[in-house]
Amino acid sequence: MSTPLSGRTRWWALAVLSLTQLVVVLDGTIVNIALPQAQIALDLTDSARQWVVTAYALAFGALLLLGGRIADYWGRKRTYMVGMVGFGLASLWGGLAQSGFELIAARGLQGVFAALLAPAALALLTVTFPSGRDRNTAFAVFGTVAGAGAAVGLALGGVLTEFLSWRWCLLVNIFFVIVGIVGALLFLRESRAEGDNRYDVWGAITVTLGLGSLVYGFSLAEHGWGSPSTILFLAVGVALIALFVWIETKVDQPLLPLRVVTHRVRAGAFLIQAVAGSVMIGATLYLTFHLQLVMGMSALEAGLASLPLPLGTMVTAPIVTKLLARIGARPLMITGPIVVAAALLLLSRITGGAYAVEVLAPLIVMGAGMAFIFVPLQNLALAGVPAHDAGIASATANSAMQIGGSIGLSVFTAIYASVVGPHGAGLPPANALIDGYSAAFVAAAVGMAIAAVIAIVFIRGPRHEMIPGSGAASVAHS
């Protein structure tokens, strides 16, 4: 048994783990602005271009549950280190890719290692800050980074694409990986779940294939919700998820103990995180298209124009952190989605006019609203989770974000395509683009309104459960 981390070391550990969260979240969007340049360089078709985004989110979201269990059983620091090294190598391959297939495969491999990295990082955070005011602060920082990561990816992608190359949107990860590995060696301690740990192989297979089939089915909806392939993959996905749930009730050590997701507060947090992921990953992509294709911004200008969103989150987060300690999570989780929905409705009124008039204010308001969601969200997702389930609960929270983002992007794309409709394969006229983007923003606003209803129904209970500090119990350290 090792001694607990000192106060200063714990905060350095928080910095390392927050950096990790930033990397895995921003990699979902950092290539968005660079996609036009990558498409030309590697001669990608429009369909293949979309998979540069989808391959990462699909592999990441579908494998997160397995990654969480590996972290719990094999060791969270060990899993973190393997995930970091693999993520760096996959990023190097993608940055040096000479064909569209290589780039898409590298993005998928990034998602595989991110599925190890993300749950290990959140589980390490949970056991490093098990309770008290420090846990409140740590999760506020971590949640803010998670909430701002997608928009930061857009801004950073614009800067790298403008001044260097689209390839640096992948190669930049190597610097993050080096810092993460050194930081882990210096500041992180190993921990794992105690007891007899066996892997739920059939559960892992069914949930991975089920989530993958669902996401792929939604991605095909762009070509029509009634197409046989769309219906087939969605039906297979639902059937496999149902089979997975049945398996989890029969095995001694399930991949996802149903107690993790049937807890009302946690279930609500997972659902809200899925909706928020759809907005941060899906809606921001269409914002990027509007800035570049309608407003004529360069990659750098579009990236910088996206910054008010994460800045709004970062400025508001300290205020929300203080409110969280005073009033609990429920009022914040209701208010946040309503504010974001209002901002998206404002954004849906775009006409192609001046950025300062039509886009700036909605982005600031959206960022502020996201702070109300993401500051308490990670803590609620792990409320009352026993130490043995810390990794899998962390994985479920991250999986909700990624799968929600993947499905949201597919749904928004289908809505956009139905509005733009008859203009064919060529670039539609500006008015058609604006109508399509506006419809996507309205759909995102509806999703956030639903998230507010979820918060009203699910995020309720004794006041002490709505304030951080009731998380995982202590775990064995080695």
Short mmCIF file of C-alpha atoms in Angstrom, two decimals:
data_model
loop_
_atom_site.label_atom_id
_atom_site.label_comp_id
_atom_site.label_asym_id
_atom_site.label_seq_id
_atom_site.Cartn_x
_atom_site.Cartn_y
_atom_site.Cartn_z
CA MET A 1 0.00 0.00 0.00
CA SER A 2 1.41 3.41 -0.93
CA THR A 3 0.89 6.66 0.89
CA PRO A 4 -1.82 8.98 -0.43
CA LEU A 5 -0.85 11.73 -2.80
CA SER A 6 0.15 14.99 -1.17
CA GLY A 7 -1.98 18.07 -1.73
CA ARG A 8 0.35 19.63 -4.29
CA THR A 9 0.85 16.34 -6.13
CA ARG A 10 -2.92 15.85 -6.38
CA TRP A 11 -3.31 19.18 -8.18
CA TRP A 12 -0.51 18.31 -10.58
CA ALA A 13 -2.32 15.02 -11.19
CA LEU A 14 -5.47 17.02 -11.93
CA ALA A 15 -3.55 19.07 -14.51
CA VAL A 16 -2.31 15.91 -16.25
CA LEU A 17 -5.75 14.27 -16.27
CA SER A 18 -7.46 17.44 -17.48
CA LEU A 19 -4.96 17.66 -20.33
CA THR A 20 -5.86 14.09 -21.23
CA GLN A 21 -9.56 14.92 -21.28
CA LEU A 22 -8.88 17.93 -23.48
CA VAL A 23 -6.99 15.79 -26.01
CA VAL A 24 -9.63 13.06 -26.35
CA VAL A 25 -12.49 15.56 -26.63
CA LEU A 26 -10.87 18.08 -28.97
CA ASP A 27 -9.77 15.28 -31.29
CA GLY A 28 -13.43 14.79 -32.08
CA THR A 29 -13.52 18.21 -33.77
CA ILE A 30 -9.97 19.39 -34.46
CA VAL A 31 -9.98 17.92 -37.97
CA ASN A 32 -13.32 19.49 -38.91
CA ILE A 33 -11.87 22.75 -40.21
CA ALA A 34 -9.06 20.87 -41.95
CA LEU A 35 -11.39 18.48 -43.80
CA PRO A 36 -11.57 20.46 -47.06
CA GLN A 37 -7.77 20.58 -47.32
CA ALA A 38 -7.37 16.92 -46.36
CA GLN A 39 -10.00 15.92 -48.90
CA ILE A 40 -8.09 17.62 -51.72
CA ALA A 41 -4.69 16.33 -50.60
CA LEU A 42 -5.80 12.70 -50.30
CA ASP A 43 -8.46 12.73 -53.04
CA LEU A 44 -11.28 11.77 -50.67
CA THR A 45 -14.87 11.50 -51.82
CA ASP A 46 -17.54 13.42 -49.89
CA SER A 47 -18.70 10.17 -48.28
CA ALA A 48 -15.18 9.22 -47.22
CA ARG A 49 -14.58 12.73 -45.86
CA GLN A 50 -17.40 12.29 -43.35
CA TRP A 51 -15.77 9.10 -42.06
CA VAL A 52 -12.68 11.03 -40.99
CA VAL A 53 -14.92 12.38 -38.20
CA THR A 54 -17.15 9.35 -37.72
CA ALA A 55 -14.37 6.71 -37.51
CA TYR A 56 -12.93 8.35 -34.39
CA ALA A 57 -16.23 8.81 -32.58
CA LEU A 58 -17.48 5.36 -33.57
CA ALA A 59 -14.44 3.46 -32.31
CA PHE A 60 -14.19 5.67 -29.23
CA GLY A 61 -17.81 5.37 -28.18
CA ALA A 62 -18.27 1.70 -29.04
CA LEU A 63 -15.20 0.51 -27.09
CA LEU A 64 -15.41 2.76 -24.03
CA LEU A 65 -17.22 0.25 -21.83
CA LEU A 66 -14.56 -2.38 -22.47
CA GLY A 67 -11.87 0.24 -21.91
CA GLY A 68 -13.40 1.11 -18.55
CA ARG A 69 -13.34 -2.49 -17.39
CA ILE A 70 -9.75 -2.93 -18.57
CA ALA A 71 -8.83 0.14 -16.52
CA ASP A 72 -10.57 -1.23 -13.44
CA TYR A 73 -9.10 -4.73 -13.66
CA TRP A 74 -5.68 -4.29 -15.26
CA GLY A 75 -4.75 -1.07 -13.48
CA ARG A 76 -5.83 2.50 -14.21
CA LYS A 77 -2.37 4.04 -14.51
CA ARG A 78 -1.12 1.14 -16.64
CA THR A 79 -4.14 1.44 -18.94
CA TYR A 80 -3.63 5.20 -19.08
CA MET A 81 -0.01 4.79 -20.17
CA VAL A 82 -0.82 2.25 -22.89
CA GLY A 83 -3.64 4.47 -24.13
CA MET A 84 -1.33 7.49 -24.28
CA VAL A 85 1.39 5.70 -26.23
CA GLY A 86 -1.08 4.13 -28.66
CA PHE A 87 -2.90 7.41 -29.17
CA GLY A 88 0.37 9.12 -30.01
CA LEU A 89 1.38 6.45 -32.53
CA ALA A 90 -2.05 6.55 -34.20
CA SER A 91 -1.82 10.34 -34.42
CA LEU A 92 1.62 10.08 -36.03
CA TRP A 93 0.26 7.61 -38.60
CA GLY A 94 -2.68 9.87 -39.41
CA GLY A 95 -0.49 12.94 -39.72
CA LEU A 96 1.75 11.14 -42.21
CA ALA A 97 -1.08 9.37 -44.09
CA GLN A 98 -0.69 9.16 -47.85
CA SER A 99 -4.19 7.93 -48.70
CA GLY A 100 -7.75 8.40 -47.52
CA PHE A 101 -7.85 4.82 -46.23
CA GLU A 102 -4.78 5.41 -44.06
CA LEU A 103 -6.25 8.60 -42.60
CA ILE A 104 -9.61 6.99 -41.78
CA ALA A 105 -7.91 3.89 -40.32
CA ALA A 106 -5.63 6.06 -38.18
CA ARG A 107 -8.61 8.03 -36.90
CA GLY A 108 -10.31 4.77 -35.96
CA LEU A 109 -7.16 3.62 -34.16
CA GLN A 110 -7.07 6.92 -32.30
CA GLY A 111 -10.59 6.14 -31.11
CA VAL A 112 -9.54 2.66 -29.94
CA PHE A 113 -6.78 4.05 -27.71
CA ALA A 114 -8.92 6.98 -26.58
CA ALA A 115 -11.36 4.33 -25.31
CA LEU A 116 -8.59 3.13 -22.99
CA LEU A 117 -7.34 6.59 -22.11
CA ALA A 118 -10.54 8.46 -21.24
CA PRO A 119 -12.10 6.10 -18.66
CA ALA A 120 -8.72 5.50 -17.04
CA ALA A 121 -8.23 9.26 -16.64
CA LEU A 122 -11.66 9.87 -15.12
CA ALA A 123 -11.33 6.86 -12.80
CA LEU A 124 -7.92 8.14 -11.64
CA LEU A 125 -9.50 11.53 -10.97
CA THR A 126 -12.27 9.86 -8.96
CA VAL A 127 -9.88 7.98 -6.68
CA THR A 128 -7.45 10.91 -6.39
CA PHE A 129 -10.23 13.21 -5.15
CA PRO A 130 -12.64 10.84 -3.34
CA SER A 131 -14.63 13.46 -1.40
CA GLY A 132 -14.85 16.96 0.00
CA ARG A 133 -14.37 20.46 -1.35
CA ASP A 134 -11.25 19.50 -3.33
CA ARG A 135 -13.32 16.96 -5.26
CA ASN A 136 -15.82 19.70 -6.07
CA THR A 137 -13.08 21.90 -7.50
CA ALA A 138 -11.35 19.04 -9.33
CA PHE A 139 -14.52 17.92 -11.08
CA ALA A 140 -15.42 21.51 -11.93
CA VAL A 141 -12.05 21.92 -13.69
CA PHE A 142 -12.34 18.54 -15.40
CA GLY A 143 -15.93 19.16 -16.47
CA THR A 144 -15.10 22.60 -17.84
CA VAL A 145 -12.27 21.15 -19.93
CA ALA A 146 -14.62 18.44 -21.21
CA GLY A 147 -17.27 21.00 -22.12
CA ALA A 148 -14.89 23.34 -23.91
CA GLY A 149 -12.82 20.67 -25.64
CA ALA A 150 -14.90 20.39 -28.82
CA ALA A 151 -14.85 24.13 -29.45
CA VAL A 152 -11.15 24.39 -28.55
CA GLY A 153 -10.55 21.72 -31.19
CA LEU A 154 -12.22 23.90 -33.81
CA ALA A 155 -10.11 26.94 -32.90
CA LEU A 156 -6.84 25.01 -32.71
CA GLY A 157 -7.62 23.23 -35.96
CA GLY A 158 -8.07 26.56 -37.68
CA VAL A 159 -4.75 27.93 -36.43
CA LEU A 160 -2.79 24.79 -37.36
CA THR A 161 -4.40 24.46 -40.79
CA GLU A 162 -3.82 28.13 -41.65
CA PHE A 163 -0.18 28.40 -40.57
CA LEU A 164 1.13 24.85 -40.94
CA SER A 165 -0.92 22.09 -42.59
CA TRP A 166 -3.99 19.98 -42.00
CA ARG A 167 -1.57 17.22 -40.99
CA TRP A 168 -0.65 19.13 -37.84
CA CYS A 169 -4.22 18.72 -36.57
CA LEU A 170 -3.10 15.14 -35.91
CA LEU A 171 0.62 15.60 -35.30
CA VAL A 172 0.00 18.16 -32.53
CA ASN A 173 -1.24 15.29 -30.35
CA ILE A 174 2.31 14.01 -30.03
CA PHE A 175 3.24 17.01 -27.86
CA PHE A 176 0.21 16.41 -25.62
CA VAL A 177 1.11 12.73 -25.38
CA ILE A 178 4.69 13.47 -24.28
CA VAL A 179 3.47 15.81 -21.55
CA GLY A 180 0.85 13.26 -20.48
CA ILE A 181 3.33 10.39 -20.22
CA VAL A 182 5.88 12.43 -18.23
CA GLY A 183 3.13 13.79 -15.99
CA ALA A 184 1.72 10.31 -15.37
CA LEU A 185 5.14 8.96 -14.38
CA LEU A 186 5.62 11.83 -11.94
CA PHE A 187 2.19 12.42 -10.45
CA LEU A 188 -0.20 9.48 -10.93
CA ARG A 189 -0.50 6.43 -8.68
CA GLU A 190 -1.66 3.00 -9.74
CA SER A 191 -5.07 1.78 -8.57
CA ARG A 192 -7.32 -1.11 -9.55
CA ALA A 193 -10.51 -2.83 -8.46
CA GLU A 194 -10.00 -5.42 -5.75
CA GLY A 195 -11.26 -8.98 -5.77
CA ASP A 196 -11.72 -11.65 -8.42
CA ASN A 197 -11.95 -9.81 -11.73
CA ARG A 198 -13.12 -11.61 -14.87
CA TYR A 199 -13.94 -10.06 -18.23
CA ASP A 200 -17.46 -10.29 -19.64
CA VAL A 201 -16.42 -11.33 -23.17
CA TRP A 202 -19.89 -11.78 -24.65
CA GLY A 203 -21.09 -8.53 -23.12
CA ALA A 204 -18.11 -6.72 -24.64
CA ILE A 205 -18.79 -8.21 -28.08
CA THR A 206 -22.53 -7.47 -28.12
CA VAL A 207 -22.31 -3.88 -26.81
CA THR A 208 -19.42 -2.99 -29.12
CA LEU A 209 -21.14 -4.37 -32.20
CA GLY A 210 -24.49 -2.95 -31.08
CA LEU A 211 -23.26 0.59 -30.55
CA GLY A 212 -21.23 0.41 -33.76
CA SER A 213 -24.26 -0.76 -35.72
CA LEU A 214 -26.44 2.01 -34.26
CA VAL A 215 -23.95 4.75 -35.09
CA TYR A 216 -23.39 3.38 -38.59
CA GLY A 217 -27.13 3.11 -39.15
CA PHE A 218 -27.65 6.73 -38.14
CA SER A 219 -24.81 7.76 -40.44
CA LEU A 220 -26.67 6.14 -43.34
CA ALA A 221 -29.83 8.15 -42.55
CA GLU A 222 -28.37 10.99 -44.65
CA HIS A 223 -29.49 8.95 -47.65
CA GLY A 224 -32.96 8.37 -46.24
CA TRP A 225 -34.48 7.07 -43.00
CA GLY A 226 -36.50 4.53 -44.95
CA SER A 227 -33.63 2.98 -46.88
CA PRO A 228 -33.17 -0.78 -46.26
CA SER A 229 -29.56 -0.39 -45.11
CA THR A 230 -30.48 2.30 -42.56
CA ILE A 231 -33.32 0.22 -41.14
CA LEU A 232 -31.19 -2.93 -41.09
CA PHE A 233 -28.27 -1.46 -39.16
CA LEU A 234 -30.53 0.38 -36.69
CA ALA A 235 -32.57 -2.78 -36.08
CA VAL A 236 -29.45 -4.91 -35.62
CA GLY A 237 -28.03 -2.30 -33.24
CA VAL A 238 -31.18 -2.25 -31.10
CA ALA A 239 -31.32 -6.06 -31.05
CA LEU A 240 -27.67 -6.36 -29.99
CA ILE A 241 -28.08 -3.75 -27.25
CA ALA A 242 -31.14 -5.66 -25.97
CA LEU A 243 -29.09 -8.88 -26.02
CA PHE A 244 -26.32 -7.09 -24.14
CA VAL A 245 -28.74 -6.00 -21.39
CA TRP A 246 -29.98 -9.60 -21.07
CA ILE A 247 -26.41 -10.90 -20.83
CA GLU A 248 -25.60 -8.38 -18.10
CA THR A 249 -28.40 -9.81 -15.95
CA LYS A 250 -26.98 -13.34 -16.26
CA VAL A 251 -23.21 -13.05 -15.73
CA ASP A 252 -21.49 -12.85 -12.36
CA GLN A 253 -19.20 -9.95 -13.32
CA PRO A 254 -20.99 -7.94 -16.01
CA LEU A 255 -19.17 -5.50 -18.25
CA LEU A 256 -21.74 -2.86 -17.27
CA PRO A 257 -23.45 -3.60 -13.96
CA LEU A 258 -26.98 -2.39 -14.50
CA ARG A 259 -26.87 -0.68 -11.11
CA VAL A 260 -24.56 1.89 -12.71
CA VAL A 261 -27.20 3.03 -15.22
CA THR A 262 -30.40 2.35 -13.30
CA HIS A 263 -29.52 4.81 -10.54
CA ARG A 264 -31.89 7.66 -11.36
CA VAL A 265 -29.48 10.58 -10.95
CA ARG A 266 -26.69 8.87 -12.88
CA ALA A 267 -29.09 7.77 -15.63
CA GLY A 268 -30.21 11.37 -16.05
CA ALA A 269 -26.61 12.56 -16.17
CA PHE A 270 -25.75 10.02 -18.88
CA LEU A 271 -28.75 11.03 -20.99
CA ILE A 272 -27.99 14.75 -20.67
CA GLN A 273 -24.34 14.10 -21.53
CA ALA A 274 -25.44 12.33 -24.71
CA VAL A 275 -27.56 15.32 -25.77
CA ALA A 276 -24.79 17.79 -24.89
CA GLY A 277 -22.36 15.68 -26.92
CA SER A 278 -24.65 15.88 -29.94
CA VAL A 279 -24.59 19.68 -29.72
CA MET A 280 -20.87 20.11 -29.05
CA ILE A 281 -19.78 17.63 -31.75
CA GLY A 282 -22.63 17.83 -34.26
CA ALA A 283 -23.91 21.40 -34.14
CA THR A 284 -20.43 22.94 -33.98
CA LEU A 285 -19.55 21.18 -37.25
CA TYR A 286 -22.36 23.03 -39.01
CA LEU A 287 -21.30 26.26 -37.39
CA THR A 288 -17.87 25.71 -38.94
CA PHE A 289 -19.41 25.10 -42.36
CA HIS A 290 -21.49 28.28 -42.07
CA LEU A 291 -18.47 30.39 -41.14
CA GLN A 292 -16.40 29.09 -44.06
CA LEU A 293 -18.86 28.30 -46.85
CA VAL A 294 -21.41 31.08 -46.31
CA MET A 295 -19.46 33.84 -44.59
CA GLY A 296 -16.27 33.15 -46.56
CA MET A 297 -13.91 32.91 -43.59
CA SER A 298 -10.51 31.23 -43.87
CA ALA A 299 -9.69 28.25 -41.65
CA LEU A 300 -7.92 30.55 -39.18
CA GLU A 301 -10.76 33.06 -39.11
CA ALA A 302 -13.34 30.31 -38.62
CA GLY A 303 -11.31 28.80 -35.79
CA LEU A 304 -10.93 32.13 -34.02
CA ALA A 305 -14.59 32.93 -34.62
CA SER A 306 -15.48 29.76 -32.67
CA LEU A 307 -13.54 30.87 -29.56
CA PRO A 308 -16.41 32.76 -27.85
CA LEU A 309 -18.03 29.38 -27.18
CA PRO A 310 -15.25 27.89 -24.98
CA LEU A 311 -14.44 31.33 -23.55
CA GLY A 312 -18.05 31.67 -22.43
CA THR A 313 -17.75 28.30 -20.70
CA MET A 314 -14.45 29.11 -19.00
CA VAL A 315 -15.57 32.53 -17.75
CA THR A 316 -18.84 31.17 -16.38
CA ALA A 317 -17.44 27.99 -14.81
CA PRO A 318 -16.03 29.59 -11.60
CA ILE A 319 -19.41 31.23 -10.95
CA VAL A 320 -21.21 27.94 -11.53
CA THR A 321 -18.77 26.15 -9.19
CA LYS A 322 -19.74 28.48 -6.34
CA LEU A 323 -23.42 28.08 -7.10
CA LEU A 324 -23.02 24.31 -7.14
CA ALA A 325 -21.82 24.26 -3.55
CA ARG A 326 -24.72 26.49 -2.45
CA ILE A 327 -27.76 25.22 -4.33
CA GLY A 328 -26.77 21.79 -5.63
CA ALA A 329 -26.74 20.43 -9.14
CA ARG A 330 -30.44 20.20 -10.03
CA PRO A 331 -31.17 23.91 -10.65
CA LEU A 332 -27.99 24.19 -12.72
CA MET A 333 -28.78 21.11 -14.81
CA ILE A 334 -32.22 22.50 -15.61
CA THR A 335 -31.06 26.03 -16.36
CA GLY A 336 -28.09 25.08 -18.55
CA PRO A 337 -29.98 23.22 -21.30
CA ILE A 338 -32.63 25.96 -21.44
CA VAL A 339 -29.94 28.63 -21.93
CA VAL A 340 -28.18 26.57 -24.61
CA ALA A 341 -31.49 25.91 -26.40
CA ALA A 342 -32.24 29.65 -26.45
CA ALA A 343 -28.77 30.36 -27.90
CA LEU A 344 -29.27 27.74 -30.62
CA LEU A 345 -32.63 29.24 -31.56
CA LEU A 346 -30.92 32.63 -31.89
CA LEU A 347 -28.24 31.01 -34.03
CA SER A 348 -30.91 29.42 -36.23
CA ARG A 349 -31.96 32.92 -37.35
CA ILE A 350 -28.75 33.34 -39.37
CA THR A 351 -29.10 35.00 -42.77
CA GLY A 352 -25.46 35.25 -43.79
CA GLY A 353 -25.14 38.73 -42.30
CA ALA A 354 -22.39 40.12 -40.09
CA TYR A 355 -20.72 37.75 -37.63
CA ALA A 356 -20.92 40.25 -34.77
CA VAL A 357 -24.67 40.63 -35.26
CA GLU A 358 -25.79 37.05 -35.90
CA VAL A 359 -23.22 34.67 -34.42
CA LEU A 360 -21.16 36.25 -31.64
CA ALA A 361 -23.85 36.70 -28.96
CA PRO A 362 -25.40 33.22 -29.42
CA LEU A 363 -21.95 31.63 -29.08
CA ILE A 364 -21.24 33.46 -25.82
CA VAL A 365 -24.64 32.52 -24.40
CA MET A 366 -24.21 28.91 -25.52
CA GLY A 367 -20.82 28.70 -23.84
CA ALA A 368 -22.23 30.08 -20.59
CA GLY A 369 -25.08 27.58 -20.69
CA MET A 370 -22.69 24.70 -21.28
CA ALA A 371 -20.83 25.64 -18.08
CA PHE A 372 -24.07 25.11 -16.14
CA ILE A 373 -24.20 21.60 -17.60
CA PHE A 374 -20.60 20.41 -17.64
CA VAL A 375 -19.43 21.66 -14.23
CA PRO A 376 -21.79 19.36 -12.25
CA LEU A 377 -22.23 16.69 -14.91
CA GLN A 378 -19.13 14.55 -14.43
CA ASN A 379 -19.69 14.43 -10.68
CA LEU A 380 -23.33 13.42 -11.04
CA ALA A 381 -22.34 10.71 -13.51
CA LEU A 382 -20.18 9.19 -10.76
CA ALA A 383 -22.44 9.95 -7.78
CA GLY A 384 -22.37 7.08 -5.29
CA VAL A 385 -20.37 4.77 -7.55
CA PRO A 386 -18.43 2.15 -5.53
CA ALA A 387 -14.69 1.96 -6.13
CA HIS A 388 -15.01 -1.34 -8.00
CA ASP A 389 -17.15 0.35 -10.68
CA ALA A 390 -15.27 3.66 -10.99
CA GLY A 391 -13.73 2.85 -14.35
CA ILE A 392 -16.89 1.50 -15.96
CA ALA A 393 -18.97 4.45 -14.71
CA SER A 394 -16.37 6.80 -16.14
CA ALA A 395 -16.51 4.91 -19.42
CA THR A 396 -20.30 5.12 -19.52
CA ALA A 397 -20.15 8.89 -19.06
CA ASN A 398 -17.63 9.28 -21.88
CA SER A 399 -19.46 6.80 -24.10
CA ALA A 400 -22.67 8.79 -23.69
CA MET A 401 -20.83 11.89 -24.92
CA GLN A 402 -19.27 10.22 -27.96
CA ILE A 403 -22.22 8.09 -29.03
CA GLY A 404 -24.51 11.07 -28.50
CA GLY A 405 -22.19 13.17 -30.64
CA SER A 406 -22.01 10.53 -33.37
CA ILE A 407 -25.77 10.05 -33.49
CA GLY A 408 -26.39 13.79 -33.23
CA LEU A 409 -24.07 14.49 -36.15
CA SER A 410 -25.86 11.87 -38.22
CA VAL A 411 -29.31 13.21 -37.33
CA PHE A 412 -28.32 16.80 -38.04
CA THR A 413 -26.79 15.71 -41.35
CA ALA A 414 -30.01 13.93 -42.31
CA ILE A 415 -32.07 17.01 -41.42
CA TYR A 416 -29.68 19.27 -43.30
CA ALA A 417 -29.79 17.02 -46.37
CA SER A 418 -33.59 16.93 -46.33
CA VAL A 419 -33.73 20.74 -46.33
CA VAL A 420 -31.02 21.31 -48.94
CA GLY A 421 -32.50 18.39 -50.90
CA PRO A 422 -32.79 18.81 -54.66
CA HIS A 423 -29.60 20.75 -55.30
CA GLY A 424 -27.74 17.56 -56.12
CA ALA A 425 -24.15 16.61 -55.42
CA GLY A 426 -22.69 20.03 -56.19
CA LEU A 427 -22.34 22.80 -53.63
CA PRO A 428 -25.85 24.18 -52.98
CA PRO A 429 -26.58 27.91 -53.27
CA ALA A 430 -25.87 30.03 -50.19
CA ASN A 431 -29.56 30.38 -49.32
CA ALA A 432 -30.00 26.60 -49.32
CA LEU A 433 -26.92 26.18 -47.11
CA ILE A 434 -28.28 28.73 -44.65
CA ASP A 435 -31.66 26.97 -44.53
CA GLY A 436 -29.94 23.64 -43.91
CA TYR A 437 -27.72 24.96 -41.13
CA SER A 438 -30.68 26.74 -39.53
CA ALA A 439 -32.66 23.49 -39.48
CA ALA A 440 -29.74 21.69 -37.82
CA PHE A 441 -29.55 24.38 -35.11
CA VAL A 442 -33.29 24.14 -34.47
CA ALA A 443 -32.98 20.37 -34.10
CA ALA A 444 -30.14 20.87 -31.62
CA ALA A 445 -32.28 23.34 -29.66
CA VAL A 446 -35.07 20.77 -29.44
CA GLY A 447 -32.54 18.26 -28.11
CA MET A 448 -31.43 20.66 -25.38
CA ALA A 449 -35.05 21.35 -24.41
CA ILE A 450 -35.47 17.59 -23.99
CA ALA A 451 -32.31 17.60 -21.82
CA ALA A 452 -33.94 20.17 -19.52
CA VAL A 453 -36.97 17.88 -19.15
CA ILE A 454 -34.64 14.96 -18.37
CA ALA A 455 -33.01 17.05 -15.63
CA ILE A 456 -36.39 17.90 -14.12
CA VAL A 457 -37.43 14.26 -14.04
CA PHE A 458 -34.18 12.48 -13.15
CA ILE A 459 -31.91 14.91 -11.28
CA ARG A 460 -33.78 14.94 -8.01
CA GLY A 461 -33.42 13.53 -4.53
CA PRO A 462 -31.95 14.55 -1.16
CA ARG A 463 -29.99 17.79 -1.35
CA HIS A 464 -26.71 16.15 -0.30
CA GLU A 465 -26.87 13.94 -3.38
CA MET A 466 -27.04 17.05 -5.57
CA ILE A 467 -23.79 18.49 -4.17
CA PRO A 468 -20.42 16.88 -5.02
CA GLY A 469 -18.71 14.75 -2.44
CA SER A 470 -20.58 11.45 -2.40
CA GLY A 471 -18.42 9.72 -4.96
CA ALA A 472 -16.39 6.58 -5.06
CA ALA A 473 -15.09 5.07 -1.93
CA SER A 474 -11.43 4.54 -1.34
CA VAL A 475 -9.65 1.97 -3.43
CA ALA A 476 -6.54 -0.06 -3.15
CA HIS A 477 -3.37 1.62 -4.37
CA SER A 478 -0.18 -0.06 -5.41
#
